[in-house]
PDB file of C-alpha atoms and ligand atoms in Angstrom:
ATOM      1  CA  UNK A  26      45.607 113.780 116.111  1.00 56.00           C
ATOM      2  CA  UNK A  27      48.706 112.584 115.414  1.00 81.00           C
ATOM      3  CA  UNK A  28      49.515 113.658 112.427  1.00 94.00           C
ATOM      4  CA  UNK A  29      52.603 111.075 110.769  1.00 97.00           C
ATOM      5  CA  UNK A  30      55.344 113.495 108.839  1.00 98.00           C
ATOM      6  CA  UNK A  31      58.058 113.007 106.330  1.00 98.00           C
ATOM      7  CA  UNK A  32      61.150 115.725 106.233  1.00 98.00           C
ATOM      8  CA  UNK A  33      63.617 115.057 104.154  1.00 98.00           C
ATOM      9  CA  UNK A  34      67.097 116.147 103.733  1.00 97.00           C
ATOM     10  CA  UNK A  35      69.537 115.441 100.388  1.00 97.00           C
ATOM     11  CA  UNK A  36      73.326 115.766 100.020  1.00 97.00           C
ATOM     12  CA  UNK A  37      76.053 114.555  98.170  1.00 98.00           C
ATOM     13  CA  UNK A  38      79.266 112.764  98.360  1.00 98.00           C
ATOM     14  CA  UNK A  39      81.707 111.916  95.651  1.00 98.00           C
ATOM     15  CA  UNK A  40      83.676 108.621  96.508  1.00 98.00           C
ATOM     16  CA  UNK A  41      85.428 105.974  94.703  1.00 98.00           C
ATOM     17  CA  UNK A  42      85.331 102.549  95.073  1.00 97.00           C
ATOM     18  CA  UNK A  43      85.713  98.719  93.548  1.00 96.00           C
ATOM     19  CA  UNK A  44      83.712  95.863  93.961  1.00 97.00           C
ATOM     20  CA  UNK A  45      85.021  92.714  93.970  1.00 94.00           C
ATOM     21  CA  UNK A  46      85.472  89.025  95.892  1.00 95.00           C
ATOM     22  CA  UNK A  47      89.256  88.755  96.900  1.00 91.00           C
ATOM     23  CA  UNK A  48      88.880  84.502  96.031  1.00 94.00           C
ATOM     24  CA  UNK A  49      87.400  85.180  91.985  1.00 96.00           C
ATOM     25  CA  UNK A  50      89.931  85.568  90.126  1.00 94.00           C
ATOM     26  CA  UNK A  51      89.784  88.777  87.543  1.00 92.00           C
ATOM     27  CA  UNK A  52      87.548  87.435  85.181  1.00 94.00           C
ATOM     28  CA  UNK A  53      84.858  86.325  87.792  1.00 96.00           C
ATOM     29  CA  UNK A  54      84.951  89.649  89.080  1.00 95.00           C
ATOM     30  CA  UNK A  55      84.414  91.539  86.166  1.00 95.00           C
ATOM     31  CA  UNK A  56      81.460  89.183  85.324  1.00 96.00           C
ATOM     32  CA  UNK A  57      79.470  89.698  88.165  1.00 96.00           C
ATOM     33  CA  UNK A  58      80.471  93.505  89.067  1.00 95.00           C
ATOM     34  CA  UNK A  59      81.728  94.972  86.015  1.00 94.00           C
ATOM     35  CA  UNK A  60      82.677  98.164  85.196  1.00 91.00           C
ATOM     36  CA  UNK A  61      82.488  98.008  89.369  1.00 93.00           C
ATOM     37  CA  UNK A  62      85.535  96.075  90.043  1.00 93.00           C
ATOM     38  CA  UNK A  63      87.797  97.923  87.955  1.00 92.00           C
ATOM     39  CA  UNK A  64      91.820  97.220  89.606  1.00 91.00           C
ATOM     40  CA  UNK A  65      92.125 100.738  89.641  1.00 94.00           C
ATOM     41  CA  UNK A  66      88.748 101.577  91.692  1.00 96.00           C
ATOM     42  CA  UNK A  67      86.479 104.756  89.927  1.00 96.00           C
ATOM     43  CA  UNK A  68      84.100 107.486  91.656  1.00 96.00           C
ATOM     44  CA  UNK A  69      80.232 107.964  91.856  1.00 97.00           C
ATOM     45  CA  UNK A  70      78.748 111.270  92.542  1.00 98.00           C
ATOM     46  CA  UNK A  71      76.114 109.121  95.325  1.00 98.00           C
ATOM     47  CA  UNK A  72      73.456 111.283  95.959  1.00 98.00           C
ATOM     48  CA  UNK A  73      71.974 110.986  99.155  1.00 98.00           C
ATOM     49  CA  UNK A  74      68.208 111.182 101.157  1.00 98.00           C
ATOM     50  CA  UNK A  75      67.750 110.994 104.508  1.00 98.00           C
ATOM     51  CA  UNK A  76      64.534 110.998 105.427  1.00 98.00           C
ATOM     52  CA  UNK A  77      63.122 110.790 109.120  1.00 98.00           C
ATOM     53  CA  UNK A  78      59.039 110.201 109.822  1.00 98.00           C
ATOM     54  CA  UNK A  79      57.313 111.497 112.578  1.00 98.00           C
ATOM     55  CA  UNK A  80      54.616 113.805 114.500  1.00 97.00           C
ATOM     56  CA  UNK A  81      55.519 117.609 114.794  1.00 97.00           C
ATOM     57  CA  UNK A  82      57.058 118.898 117.805  1.00 96.00           C
ATOM     58  CA  UNK A  83      53.427 121.114 119.416  1.00 95.00           C
ATOM     59  CA  UNK A  84      55.674 124.138 120.119  1.00 97.00           C
ATOM     60  CA  UNK A  85      58.668 123.754 117.264  1.00 96.00           C
ATOM     61  CA  UNK A  86      56.423 122.550 114.576  1.00 96.00           C
ATOM     62  CA  UNK A  87      59.344 120.545 113.118  1.00 97.00           C
ATOM     63  CA  UNK A  88      59.916 116.561 112.695  1.00 98.00           C
ATOM     64  CA  UNK A  89      63.366 117.325 113.420  1.00 98.00           C
ATOM     65  CA  UNK A  90      65.296 120.473 113.361  1.00 97.00           C
ATOM     66  CA  UNK A  91      66.470 120.462 109.642  1.00 96.00           C
ATOM     67  CA  UNK A  92      69.411 122.034 111.241  1.00 97.00           C
ATOM     68  CA  UNK A  93      70.276 119.112 112.966  1.00 97.00           C
ATOM     69  CA  UNK A  94      69.631 116.924 110.891  1.00 98.00           C
ATOM     70  CA  UNK A  95      71.637 118.522 108.926  1.00 97.00           C
ATOM     71  CA  UNK A  96      74.725 118.628 110.536  1.00 98.00           C
ATOM     72  CA  UNK A  97      74.510 114.593 111.945  1.00 98.00           C
ATOM     73  CA  UNK A  98      74.665 114.262 107.831  1.00 98.00           C
ATOM     74  CA  UNK A  99      77.976 116.240 107.459  1.00 98.00           C
ATOM     75  CA  UNK A 100      79.283 114.701 110.243  1.00 98.00           C
ATOM     76  CA  UNK A 101      78.942 111.158 110.425  1.00 98.00           C
ATOM     77  CA  UNK A 102      78.663 110.545 106.561  1.00 98.00           C
ATOM     78  CA  UNK A 103      80.009 113.572 104.084  1.00 98.00           C
ATOM     79  CA  UNK A 104      82.622 114.287 106.446  1.00 97.00           C
ATOM     80  CA  UNK A 105      83.541 110.311 106.111  1.00 97.00           C
ATOM     81  CA  UNK A 106      82.812 109.454 102.748  1.00 98.00           C
ATOM     82  CA  UNK A 107      83.189 112.233 100.445  1.00 98.00           C
ATOM     83  CA  UNK A 108      86.904 112.470  97.787  1.00 98.00           C
ATOM     84  CA  UNK A 109      87.587 109.514  99.433  1.00 98.00           C
ATOM     85  CA  UNK A 110      87.983 105.391  98.492  1.00 98.00           C
ATOM     86  CA  UNK A 111      85.645 103.838 100.228  1.00 98.00           C
ATOM     87  CA  UNK A 112      87.816 100.593 100.318  1.00 97.00           C
ATOM     88  CA  UNK A 113      90.959 101.882 101.231  1.00 96.00           C
ATOM     89  CA  UNK A 114      90.209 105.378 103.338  1.00 96.00           C
ATOM     90  CA  UNK A 115      87.479 104.188 105.585  1.00 95.00           C
ATOM     91  CA  UNK A 116      87.528 101.162 107.991  1.00 94.00           C
ATOM     92  CA  UNK A 117      83.775 100.214 107.376  1.00 95.00           C
ATOM     93  CA  UNK A 118      84.496  98.874 104.184  1.00 96.00           C
ATOM     94  CA  UNK A 119      87.926  96.983 104.846  1.00 92.00           C
ATOM     95  CA  UNK A 120      86.038  93.889 104.643  1.00 92.00           C
ATOM     96  CA  UNK A 121      82.864  94.767 103.345  1.00 96.00           C
ATOM     97  CA  UNK A 122      81.822  95.052  99.783  1.00 97.00           C
ATOM     98  CA  UNK A 123      80.660  99.095  99.401  1.00 98.00           C
ATOM     99  CA  UNK A 124      77.666  98.253  97.263  1.00 98.00           C
ATOM    100  CA  UNK A 125      75.349 100.773  97.209  1.00 98.00           C
ATOM    101  CA  UNK A 126      73.142  98.435  99.379  1.00 98.00           C
ATOM    102  CA  UNK A 127      75.707  97.987 102.061  1.00 98.00           C
ATOM    103  CA  UNK A 128      76.223 102.224 101.852  1.00 98.00           C
ATOM    104  CA  UNK A 129      73.245 102.661 102.652  1.00 98.00           C
ATOM    105  CA  UNK A 130      72.466 100.528 106.009  1.00 98.00           C
ATOM    106  CA  UNK A 131      75.962 101.743 106.975  1.00 98.00           C
ATOM    107  CA  UNK A 132      74.944 104.733 106.571  1.00 98.00           C
ATOM    108  CA  UNK A 133      72.120 104.133 108.433  1.00 98.00           C
ATOM    109  CA  UNK A 134      73.571 102.783 110.896  1.00 98.00           C
ATOM    110  CA  UNK A 135      75.439 105.828 110.955  1.00 98.00           C
ATOM    111  CA  UNK A 136      73.367 107.954 111.741  1.00 98.00           C
ATOM    112  CA  UNK A 137      70.213 105.311 113.884  1.00 98.00           C
ATOM    113  CA  UNK A 138      72.380 106.848 117.075  1.00 98.00           C
ATOM    114  CA  UNK A 139      71.800 109.903 116.929  1.00 97.00           C
ATOM    115  CA  UNK A 140      68.247 110.542 115.640  1.00 97.00           C
ATOM    116  CA  UNK A 141      65.478 109.987 118.545  1.00 97.00           C
ATOM    117  CA  UNK A 142      64.064 106.663 118.910  1.00 97.00           C
ATOM    118  CA  UNK A 143      60.106 107.698 118.283  1.00 96.00           C
ATOM    119  CA  UNK A 144      61.272 108.924 114.289  1.00 98.00           C
ATOM    120  CA  UNK A 145      61.490 106.065 111.633  1.00 98.00           C
ATOM    121  CA  UNK A 146      64.960 106.718 109.452  1.00 98.00           C
ATOM    122  CA  UNK A 147      65.178 105.765 106.201  1.00 98.00           C
ATOM    123  CA  UNK A 148      67.797 106.154 103.578  1.00 98.00           C
ATOM    124  CA  UNK A 149      68.384 106.712 100.070  1.00 98.00           C
ATOM    125  CA  UNK A 150      71.014 106.306  97.789  1.00 98.00           C
ATOM    126  CA  UNK A 151      71.699 107.162  94.153  1.00 98.00           C
ATOM    127  CA  UNK A 152      74.585 105.631  93.108  1.00 97.00           C
ATOM    128  CA  UNK A 153      73.657 106.722  89.409  1.00 96.00           C
ATOM    129  CA  UNK A 154      70.565 108.801  88.404  1.00 95.00           C
ATOM    130  CA  UNK A 155      69.015 105.392  87.831  1.00 96.00           C
ATOM    131  CA  UNK A 156      70.347 102.823  90.291  1.00 96.00           C
ATOM    132  CA  UNK A 157      69.289 103.601  93.412  1.00 98.00           C
ATOM    133  CA  UNK A 158      68.346 101.810  96.714  1.00 98.00           C
ATOM    134  CA  UNK A 159      66.027 101.842  99.666  1.00 98.00           C
ATOM    135  CA  UNK A 160      68.007 101.205 103.493  1.00 98.00           C
ATOM    136  CA  UNK A 161      65.287  99.441 105.182  1.00 98.00           C
ATOM    137  CA  UNK A 162      63.736  98.708 102.254  1.00 97.00           C
TER     138      UNK A 162
HETATM  139 NI1   NI B 206      81.214 101.059  91.095  1.00 95.03          NI
END
């Protein structure tokens, strides 16, 4: 019998961002994006939870080696985003608003190629303690 198990790795990074649409007035941006449209950027303490689902290997007992998973997240995500300005310091958000939704999709796309095909991947990203997103939904 094949038992699916979910493995989680929790990470953290601090990053600055600004949400805005260049075609809109400052007022419109403020109305839609609120404090997140602040012209001089602002920071968030992001909590990232990477979930990997699969059947444990019959020999190791691992779905994925958490040491490898941790290294992947460090290389693909933390080293790219931690203490960075997401709008200015990364190519990934040059033309993409760094909303929690979009950051979660970007993180998924960075990690997906590095995780074995038969394993399911899900990203949960907390922008604040109360606001968080899942991708895929
Ligand atoms: Ni914000």
